[in-house]
Short mmCIF file of C-alpha atoms in Angstrom, two decimals:
data_model
loop_
_atom_site.label_atom_id
_atom_site.label_comp_id
_atom_site.label_asym_id
_atom_site.label_seq_id
_atom_site.Cartn_x
_atom_site.Cartn_y
_atom_site.Cartn_z
CA MET N 1322 0.00 0.00 0.00
CA ALA N 1323 2.82 2.36 0.89
CA THR N 1324 4.47 1.55 -2.44
CA LEU N 1325 1.29 2.49 -4.29
CA ARG N 1326 1.07 5.80 -2.44
CA GLN N 1327 4.73 6.52 -3.20
CA PHE N 1328 4.17 5.71 -6.88
CA ASP N 1329 1.13 7.99 -6.97
CA GLY N 1330 3.16 10.77 -5.37
CA TRP N 1331 5.94 10.49 -7.95
CA THR N 1332 3.34 10.47 -10.73
CA ARG N 1333 1.90 13.75 -9.47
CA ILE N 1334 5.36 15.30 -9.19
CA ARG N 1335 6.27 14.28 -12.73
CA SER N 1336 2.93 15.60 -13.98
CA GLY N 1337 3.54 18.89 -12.19
CA PHE N 1338 7.02 19.26 -13.68
CA GLY N 1339 5.64 18.42 -17.11
CA ARG N 1340 3.05 21.19 -16.82
CA LEU N 1341 5.73 23.57 -15.54
CA ARG N 1342 7.96 22.83 -18.54
CA GLY N 1343 5.01 23.43 -20.83
CA MET N 1344 4.29 26.78 -19.20
CA VAL N 1345 7.94 27.85 -19.40
CA ALA N 1346 8.00 26.96 -23.10
CA PHE N 1347 4.71 28.81 -23.60
CA TRP N 1348 6.03 32.06 -22.10
CA PHE N 1349 9.35 31.74 -23.95
CA HIS N 1350 7.53 31.57 -27.28
CA ALA N 1351 5.05 34.27 -26.24
CA LEU N 1352 7.87 36.72 -25.56
CA SER N 1353 10.07 35.82 -28.53
CA GLN N 1354 7.66 35.51 -31.47
CA PRO N 1355 7.04 38.60 -33.64
CA ALA N 1356 3.38 37.54 -33.90
CA ILE N 1357 1.82 35.14 -31.41
CA ASP N 1358 0.94 31.63 -32.55
CA LEU N 1359 1.01 29.47 -29.43
CA THR N 1360 -0.55 26.21 -28.33
CA LEU N 1361 -0.88 25.30 -24.65
CA ARG N 1362 -2.54 22.42 -22.79
CA THR N 1363 -4.81 24.31 -20.39
CA HIS N 1364 -7.15 21.49 -19.32
CA ALA N 1365 -7.07 17.71 -19.32
CA GLY N 1366 -7.88 16.58 -22.86
CA LEU N 1367 -7.99 20.13 -24.25
CA HIS N 1368 -5.49 22.43 -25.90
CA THR N 1369 -5.68 26.17 -26.42
CA ARG N 1370 -4.27 28.02 -29.40
CA ILE N 1371 -3.66 31.77 -29.42
CA VAL N 1372 -3.15 33.30 -32.88
CA GLU N 1373 -2.33 36.98 -33.37
CA SER N 1374 -3.29 38.68 -36.65
CA PRO N 1375 -4.21 35.45 -38.49
CA GLY N 1376 -5.26 37.51 -41.52
CA ARG N 1377 -1.60 38.41 -42.01
CA SER N 1378 0.24 35.43 -40.56
CA LEU N 1379 -1.68 32.41 -41.92
CA SER N 1380 -1.84 30.99 -45.42
CA HIS N 1381 -5.11 30.87 -47.32
CA ASP N 1382 -5.83 27.26 -46.35
CA GLU N 1383 -4.83 27.77 -42.71
CA LEU N 1384 -7.01 30.85 -42.43
CA LYS N 1385 -9.96 29.08 -44.04
CA ARG N 1386 -9.62 26.20 -41.57
CA LEU N 1387 -9.47 28.61 -38.61
CA VAL N 1388 -12.61 30.47 -39.73
CA THR N 1389 -14.40 27.13 -40.22
CA GLN N 1390 -13.54 26.20 -36.63
CA LEU N 1391 -14.96 29.50 -35.37
CA ARG N 1392 -18.14 29.02 -37.38
CA THR N 1393 -18.49 25.47 -36.04
CA VAL N 1394 -18.63 26.76 -32.46
CA ALA N 1395 -20.95 29.62 -33.46
CA ALA N 1396 -23.36 27.20 -35.17
CA LYS N 1397 -23.71 25.23 -31.92
CA THR N 1398 -24.21 28.40 -29.92
CA LEU N 1399 -26.66 30.11 -32.30
CA PRO N 1400 -28.22 27.28 -34.33
CA GLN N 1401 -30.89 29.47 -35.94
CA ASP N 1402 -28.75 32.44 -36.87
CA GLU N 1403 -25.49 33.30 -38.57
CA LEU N 1404 -23.25 36.15 -37.59
CA ALA N 1405 -22.12 38.28 -40.50
CA TYR N 1406 -19.47 40.61 -39.08
CA GLY N 1407 -15.85 40.52 -37.99
CA VAL N 1408 -13.97 37.23 -37.92
CA PHE N 1409 -16.92 35.26 -39.32
CA SER N 1410 -16.67 37.08 -42.64
CA GLY N 1411 -13.47 35.23 -43.50
CA GLU N 1412 -11.99 38.44 -44.92
CA ARG N 1413 -8.35 39.13 -44.18
CA GLU N 1414 -8.80 42.74 -43.05
CA PRO N 1415 -10.82 42.07 -39.86
CA LEU N 1416 -8.79 38.92 -39.22
CA SER N 1417 -5.59 40.97 -39.47
CA ARG N 1418 -6.74 43.01 -36.45
CA ALA N 1419 -7.94 39.98 -34.49
CA ILE N 1420 -6.33 37.82 -31.82
CA ILE N 1421 -8.05 34.42 -31.67
CA THR N 1422 -8.07 32.15 -28.62
CA LEU N 1423 -9.41 28.74 -29.68
CA ILE N 1424 -9.97 25.72 -27.42
CA CYS N 1425 -10.14 22.27 -29.06
CA GLU N 1426 -10.35 18.66 -27.94
CA GLU N 1427 -6.94 17.03 -28.12
CA ALA N 1428 -8.21 13.65 -29.26
CA THR N 1429 -10.50 14.80 -32.08
CA GLY N 1430 -9.39 18.37 -32.83
CA GLN N 1431 -13.02 19.42 -32.44
CA PRO N 1432 -13.34 23.15 -31.58
CA ILE N 1433 -15.45 23.80 -28.49
CA ALA N 1434 -14.88 27.47 -27.55
CA PHE N 1435 -13.20 30.66 -28.71
CA ASN N 1436 -12.59 34.30 -27.95
CA ALA N 1437 -11.96 36.81 -30.74
CA LEU N 1438 -10.16 39.91 -29.51
CA ALA N 1439 -9.61 42.93 -31.73
CA VAL N 1440 -6.94 45.63 -31.63
CA MET N 1441 -8.27 49.14 -32.24
CA ASP N 1442 -6.09 52.15 -33.06
CA VAL N 1443 -7.42 55.21 -31.26
CA THR N 1444 -6.21 58.63 -30.12
CA LEU N 1445 -5.69 59.73 -26.52
CA ASP N 1446 -4.57 63.29 -25.71
CA GLY N 1447 -3.56 63.72 -29.34
CA ALA N 1448 -1.28 60.65 -29.40
CA PRO N 1449 -1.94 57.19 -30.89
CA VAL N 1450 -2.69 54.32 -28.51
CA GLN N 1451 -4.17 50.87 -28.92
CA VAL N 1452 -7.22 49.47 -27.17
CA THR N 1453 -7.66 45.70 -26.99
CA HIS N 1454 -11.33 44.89 -27.41
CA LEU N 1455 -12.25 41.74 -25.47
CA GLY N 1456 -14.46 40.71 -28.32
CA LEU N 1457 -16.79 37.80 -28.86
CA VAL N 1458 -16.77 34.69 -26.65
CA MET N 1459 -18.64 31.54 -27.64
CA VAL N 1460 -18.71 28.16 -25.91
CA ASP N 1461 -20.29 24.91 -27.10
CA PRO N 1462 -23.34 24.45 -24.82
CA GLN N 1463 -22.29 20.85 -24.15
CA VAL N 1464 -19.07 21.91 -22.41
CA ARG N 1465 -20.25 24.95 -20.46
CA GLY N 1466 -19.43 24.86 -16.78
CA GLN N 1467 -16.08 23.11 -17.30
CA GLY N 1468 -13.92 26.00 -16.11
CA LEU N 1469 -13.01 27.50 -19.49
CA SER N 1470 -13.67 31.13 -18.58
CA TRP N 1471 -10.19 31.81 -17.13
CA VAL N 1472 -8.70 30.97 -20.53
CA LEU N 1473 -11.30 32.70 -22.69
CA TYR N 1474 -11.54 35.93 -20.74
CA GLY N 1475 -8.06 36.52 -19.36
CA LEU N 1476 -5.20 34.41 -20.67
CA THR N 1477 -4.70 36.25 -23.96
CA ALA N 1478 -4.98 39.66 -22.28
CA LEU N 1479 -2.31 38.52 -19.82
CA VAL N 1480 -0.02 37.39 -22.65
CA LEU N 1481 -0.41 40.76 -24.39
CA PHE N 1482 0.28 42.59 -21.14
CA VAL N 1483 3.50 40.64 -20.56
CA ARG N 1484 4.61 41.14 -24.19
CA HIS N 1485 4.01 44.86 -23.71
CA GLY N 1486 6.68 44.93 -21.00
CA LEU N 1487 4.14 44.84 -18.14
CA ARG N 1488 3.00 48.32 -19.08
CA PRO N 1489 -0.70 49.05 -18.56
CA LYS N 1490 -2.89 48.47 -21.61
CA TRP N 1491 -6.37 49.79 -22.29
CA ILE N 1492 -9.11 47.20 -22.82
CA SER N 1493 -12.74 47.55 -23.89
CA SER N 1494 -15.83 45.36 -23.75
CA VAL N 1495 -19.29 45.74 -25.27
CA THR N 1496 -21.93 43.56 -23.62
CA GLN N 1497 -25.44 43.28 -22.23
CA VAL N 1498 -24.58 40.12 -20.25
CA PRO N 1499 -24.32 40.74 -16.48
CA ALA N 1500 -21.84 37.86 -16.04
CA VAL N 1501 -19.45 39.45 -18.56
CA ALA N 1502 -19.91 42.98 -17.21
CA GLY N 1503 -19.06 41.72 -13.73
CA MET N 1504 -16.06 39.74 -14.94
CA VAL N 1505 -14.62 42.82 -16.66
CA ALA N 1506 -15.23 45.04 -13.63
CA GLU N 1507 -13.63 42.57 -11.22
CA THR N 1508 -10.65 41.54 -13.35
CA PHE N 1509 -9.38 44.82 -14.78
CA SER N 1510 -8.49 48.17 -13.24
CA ASP N 1511 -10.20 51.60 -13.50
CA VAL N 1512 -13.24 50.08 -15.23
CA PHE N 1513 -16.13 52.36 -16.16
CA PRO N 1514 -19.07 51.90 -16.09
CA SER N 1515 -19.45 49.67 -13.06
CA PRO N 1516 -21.73 49.50 -10.00
CA ASP N 1517 -18.64 49.99 -7.83
CA PRO N 1518 -19.10 53.32 -6.01
CA ALA N 1519 -15.46 54.13 -6.72
CA ALA N 1520 -15.87 53.81 -10.50
CA ARG N 1521 -15.23 57.14 -12.23
CA CYS N 1522 -15.32 58.28 -15.84
CA SER N 1523 -12.04 60.08 -16.42
CA PHE N 1524 -11.40 62.34 -19.39
CA ALA N 1525 -9.26 59.52 -20.83
CA HIS N 1526 -12.25 57.14 -20.65
CA LEU N 1527 -14.43 59.70 -22.44
CA GLN N 1528 -11.88 60.40 -25.19
CA LEU N 1529 -11.42 56.71 -25.91
CA ALA N 1530 -15.16 55.99 -25.88
CA ARG N 1531 -15.85 58.81 -28.35
CA ASP N 1532 -13.11 57.65 -30.71
CA ILE N 1533 -14.20 54.01 -30.52
CA MET N 1534 -17.81 54.90 -31.29
CA ARG N 1535 -16.72 57.20 -34.12
CA ARG N 1536 -14.27 54.84 -35.83
CA HIS N 1537 -14.70 51.25 -34.66
CA ARG N 1538 -18.39 50.34 -34.40
CA HIS N 1539 -17.89 47.60 -36.98
CA VAL N 1540 -15.54 45.75 -34.61
CA PHE N 1541 -18.44 44.81 -32.34
CA GLY N 1542 -21.25 44.81 -34.88
CA VAL N 1543 -22.96 48.11 -33.97
CA GLY N 1544 -24.63 50.05 -36.80
CA ALA N 1545 -24.24 53.72 -37.61
CA GLU N 1546 -27.79 54.48 -36.38
CA ALA N 1547 -27.04 53.28 -32.82
CA GLY N 1548 -26.90 56.01 -30.21
CA PHE N 1549 -24.39 56.50 -27.41
CA ASP N 1550 -25.19 57.88 -23.98
CA GLU N 1551 -21.91 59.47 -22.86
CA ALA N 1552 -23.04 59.92 -19.28
CA ARG N 1553 -23.66 56.19 -18.77
CA PHE N 1554 -21.52 54.65 -21.54
CA VAL N 1555 -24.60 52.87 -22.89
CA ILE N 1556 -24.98 52.07 -26.60
CA THR N 1557 -28.65 52.27 -27.55
CA THR N 1558 -30.22 50.13 -30.29
CA ALA N 1559 -26.91 48.30 -30.54
CA TYR N 1560 -27.96 45.18 -32.47
CA THR N 1561 -28.33 46.48 -36.01
CA GLY N 1562 -24.81 46.15 -37.44
CA GLY N 1563 -24.47 42.41 -38.00
CA SER N 1564 -24.61 41.26 -34.38
CA ASP N 1565 -28.40 40.89 -34.33
CA ALA N 1566 -28.22 37.19 -33.44
CA LEU N 1567 -26.52 38.02 -30.13
CA LYS N 1568 -29.38 40.11 -28.75
CA LYS N 1569 -30.79 38.66 -25.52
CA THR N 1570 -33.59 39.30 -23.09
CA PHE N 1571 -32.59 40.01 -19.50
CA ALA N 1572 -34.01 36.63 -18.51
CA ASP N 1573 -31.80 34.83 -21.04
CA ALA N 1574 -28.60 36.77 -20.32
CA PRO N 1575 -26.23 34.78 -18.03
CA LYS N 1576 -26.14 36.29 -14.57
CA HIS N 1577 -23.20 37.12 -12.33
CA ARG N 1578 -22.76 35.53 -8.91
CA ASP N 1579 -22.73 39.04 -7.40
CA GLU N 1580 -26.25 40.44 -7.61
CA ARG N 1581 -24.91 44.00 -7.92
CA TYR N 1582 -24.00 43.43 -11.57
CA ASN N 1583 -27.35 41.86 -12.39
CA ALA N 1584 -29.21 44.79 -10.86
CA PHE N 1585 -26.87 47.27 -12.56
CA CYS N 1586 -27.51 45.85 -16.05
CA ALA N 1587 -31.26 45.60 -15.43
CA ARG N 1588 -31.33 49.26 -14.38
CA GLU N 1589 -29.05 50.73 -17.05
CA LEU N 1590 -30.02 48.72 -20.16
CA ASP N 1591 -33.23 48.51 -22.16
CA TYR N 1592 -33.19 44.88 -23.29
CA ASP N 1593 -36.27 45.24 -25.48
CA ARG N 1594 -34.58 48.03 -27.43
CA GLY N 1595 -31.23 46.21 -27.47
CA ASP N 1596 -28.77 48.24 -25.38
CA ASP N 1597 -25.14 47.45 -24.53
CA LEU N 1598 -22.61 48.68 -22.02
CA LEU N 1599 -19.32 49.99 -23.38
CA GLN N 1600 -16.83 49.25 -20.60
CA LEU N 1601 -13.31 50.67 -20.64
CA GLY N 1602 -10.50 49.79 -18.25
CA ARG N 1603 -6.87 48.76 -18.06
CA ILE N 1604 -4.92 45.60 -17.54
CA ASP N 1605 -2.04 46.44 -15.23
CA LEU N 1606 0.02 44.56 -12.69
CA ALA N 1607 -2.71 44.75 -10.07
CA GLY N 1608 -5.27 43.40 -12.54
CA ALA N 1609 -2.90 40.63 -13.68
CA ARG N 1610 -2.36 39.61 -10.06
CA ARG N 1611 -6.12 39.55 -9.39
CA TYR N 1612 -6.62 37.39 -12.48
CA LEU N 1613 -3.93 34.91 -11.46
CA LEU N 1614 -5.10 34.63 -7.88
CA SER N 1615 -8.86 34.56 -8.45
CA GLU N 1616 -9.42 33.08 -11.91
CA VAL N 1617 -6.60 30.63 -12.62
CA PRO N 1618 -7.38 27.24 -10.96
CA ARG N 1619 -5.75 26.95 -7.54
CA GLY N 1620 -4.30 23.54 -8.35
CA SER N 1621 -2.34 24.88 -11.27
CA LEU N 1622 1.33 24.97 -10.32
CA PRO N 1623 2.25 27.14 -13.32
CA GLY N 1624 -0.48 29.59 -12.37
CA LEU N 1625 0.79 29.93 -8.82
CA LEU N 1626 4.36 30.24 -10.09
CA ALA N 1627 3.28 33.00 -12.45
CA ALA N 1628 1.55 34.80 -9.56
CA GLY N 1629 4.77 34.69 -7.56
CA VAL N 1630 6.77 35.99 -10.51
CA MET N 1631 4.33 38.87 -10.99
CA LEU N 1632 4.59 39.82 -7.32
CA GLY N 1633 8.38 39.68 -7.52
CA LEU N 1634 8.44 41.84 -10.62
CA GLN N 1635 6.20 44.39 -8.96
CA ARG N 1636 8.43 44.71 -5.91
CA LEU N 1637 11.91 44.33 -7.38
CA LEU N 1638 12.32 44.52 -11.12
CA LEU N 1639 9.77 46.82 -12.71
CA PRO N 1640 11.21 50.21 -11.63
CA PRO N 1641 14.74 49.60 -13.00
CA LEU N 1642 13.41 47.89 -16.14
CA HIS N 1643 11.14 50.81 -16.97
CA TRP N 1644 13.91 53.30 -16.16
CA LEU N 1645 16.48 51.60 -18.38
CA ASP N 1646 14.18 51.11 -21.38
CA ASP N 1647 14.53 54.41 -23.24
CA THR N 1648 12.56 53.30 -26.31
CA ARG N 1649 9.04 53.32 -24.85
CA PRO N 1650 7.12 55.69 -22.55
CA PHE N 1651 5.92 54.82 -19.06
CA GLY N 1652 4.22 57.26 -16.71
CA THR N 1653 6.22 60.48 -16.62
CA LEU N 1654 9.18 58.81 -18.33
CA ARG N 1655 9.45 59.56 -22.04
CA PRO N 1656 11.47 57.71 -24.70
CA ARG N 1657 14.82 59.13 -25.79
CA GLN N 1658 13.66 58.91 -29.40
CA PRO N 1659 10.80 57.23 -31.32
CA SER N 1660 11.17 53.56 -32.16
CA ARG N 1661 12.40 52.69 -35.64
CA ASP N 1662 8.96 51.59 -36.83
CA GLY N 1663 7.50 54.95 -35.82
CA ASP N 1664 5.04 53.29 -33.50
CA ALA N 1665 6.09 54.80 -30.20
CA GLN N 1666 2.94 55.20 -28.20
CA ARG N 1667 1.84 57.42 -25.41
CA SER N 1668 1.88 55.91 -21.95
CA GLU N 1669 -1.33 54.38 -20.70
CA ALA N 1670 -0.24 54.30 -17.08
CA PRO N 1671 -2.26 56.26 -14.57
#
């Protein structure tokens, strides 16, 4: 009996080291590739692929296969309707701005869930910045409740944050789903709108929201006739630009475990008309730490290791790293000269 227990213990240790090696390899590739194309085993029997700008990086056949996988998941989620905007179009232009997170079964290769992020070029205080739109998430109804949300809603944002040198990045989300609105408010920093009494709309929030609504409605399927309430960051009559199939009643919209978010959406949104919240916030070190500690499964050794690394970076390494890097802005620090590609961006740090 003791021998069996010892064997089981060694099996767990080897499994843990195997997962750790996989995570180390994942982050090495994430930080070294010019454009992300990574595959990681995130759950037993499942693998996750993150592809950045597939419209530019993939061949015709590879891109066609990827779009087919996305449509396969969408067909199971919305069997009576077909989405006609963004990544579902199959056109290279929207797919060149997208970052796809796709979860498939290892044994069959069958796609079961995805998240399609989009990168939007906007202007803040007269300087160019990028906002990462959290995009569309779809999960095969047969596998819901299997703990996929930490991958679909946060992993790719975390990868982008680390690749950005741990500098804060603006994120956006357009939703009428209380569960998603709550997830965004709890995961990221400085999120507006939110039922949190401390939530404030800064002038930066307002500038970004105006520019997004002026130039990027097509990213989230909102038509030109939709209105925008600047005081509440509510998009009115939002489901007229190709996203019609996503419109939900309040009863059908998945609820958050915290009733505050359910009550907030019910109060702020007209579900009969088809309203959405436009949420803006930032992923920063505090948000990354919250994500690792609250969303990543506790039993994940790589996740806990990553949390420790983030804490160590916050306390020891970030100040000298930011000071020594004279090519990119951070806070009050400004680059010595623009980067060679002319894409030096204004700081997004508070």
